[in-house]
Amino acid sequence: MATTTYTPAPTSLASVTIEVTDLEAARRFYSAFGVDRYVRLRASESHSSGFRGFTLALTVAGPATVDGFVAAAVDAGATVLKPAAKSLWGYGGIVQAPDGTIWKIATSARKDTGPATREIDEVVLLIGVEDVKATKQFYAARGLTVGKSFGGKYAEFTAAGSSPVKLALYKRRALAKDLGVPVDGAGSHRIVLGGTPDAFTDPDGFTWEAPVQS
């Protein structure tokens, strides 16, 4: 008797949906922050407490642009978790949106080579996982292409041609430490990823569903 082998449909990160309790307030915030084209929003009352296990990171051209995005977020109601400052890797700051989503804004440049802009070079969804190697293999088996990998510490996948956001993996505890928040958290991640014909949940509880056509 012939046997068939199940091959999951190819996965790509086509959309990132943040679930919020106050949809209109979230729309106003993300529009003022300047990142509304990168995320979708939908109302949800799903329980979530503590660290949600992910962050969205913006890479920009220089320190002045980092400061501009941090200021825009704060003016719109965000809380500063880490003030923008120089680091080993460049310059960056971390803010938390009113809905609880944590955003990191950073640049590899330590000095400005031009005026501040509102341009974003790259957006990365960084999810905290228990086992980077295992989760990397899980996503690779579903068709994502590994772009960078540093043992069991970090992995990054190449973005699909039409995707505005890149997916990366980091140890959950290390991610919480980097963001300056306690590692404990429970309930929904309050984020849903789109880019596969079949819905699934990854080893760390992040859910994927077919992307909504805009």
PDB file of C-alpha atoms in Angstrom, residues 132 136 148-155:
ATOM      1  CA  VAL A 132      16.044  28.426  19.998  1.00  0.00           C
ATOM      2  CA  LYS A 136      14.314  27.228  14.510  1.00  0.00           C
ATOM      3  CA  LYS A 148      21.310  34.150  10.568  1.00  0.00           C
ATOM      4  CA  SER A 149      21.888  31.704  13.395  1.00  0.00           C
ATOM      5  CA  PHE A 150      24.058  31.908  16.477  1.00  0.00           C
ATOM      6  CA  GLY A 151      23.861  28.478  18.105  1.00  0.00           C
ATOM      7  CA  GLY A 152      21.135  28.218  20.713  1.00  0.00           C
ATOM      8  CA  LYS A 153      21.051  31.971  21.401  1.00  0.00           C
ATOM      9  CA  TYR A 154      19.535  33.644  18.342  1.00  0.00           C
ATOM     10  CA  ALA A 155      18.083  32.836  14.923  1.00  0.00           C
TER      11      ALA A 155
END
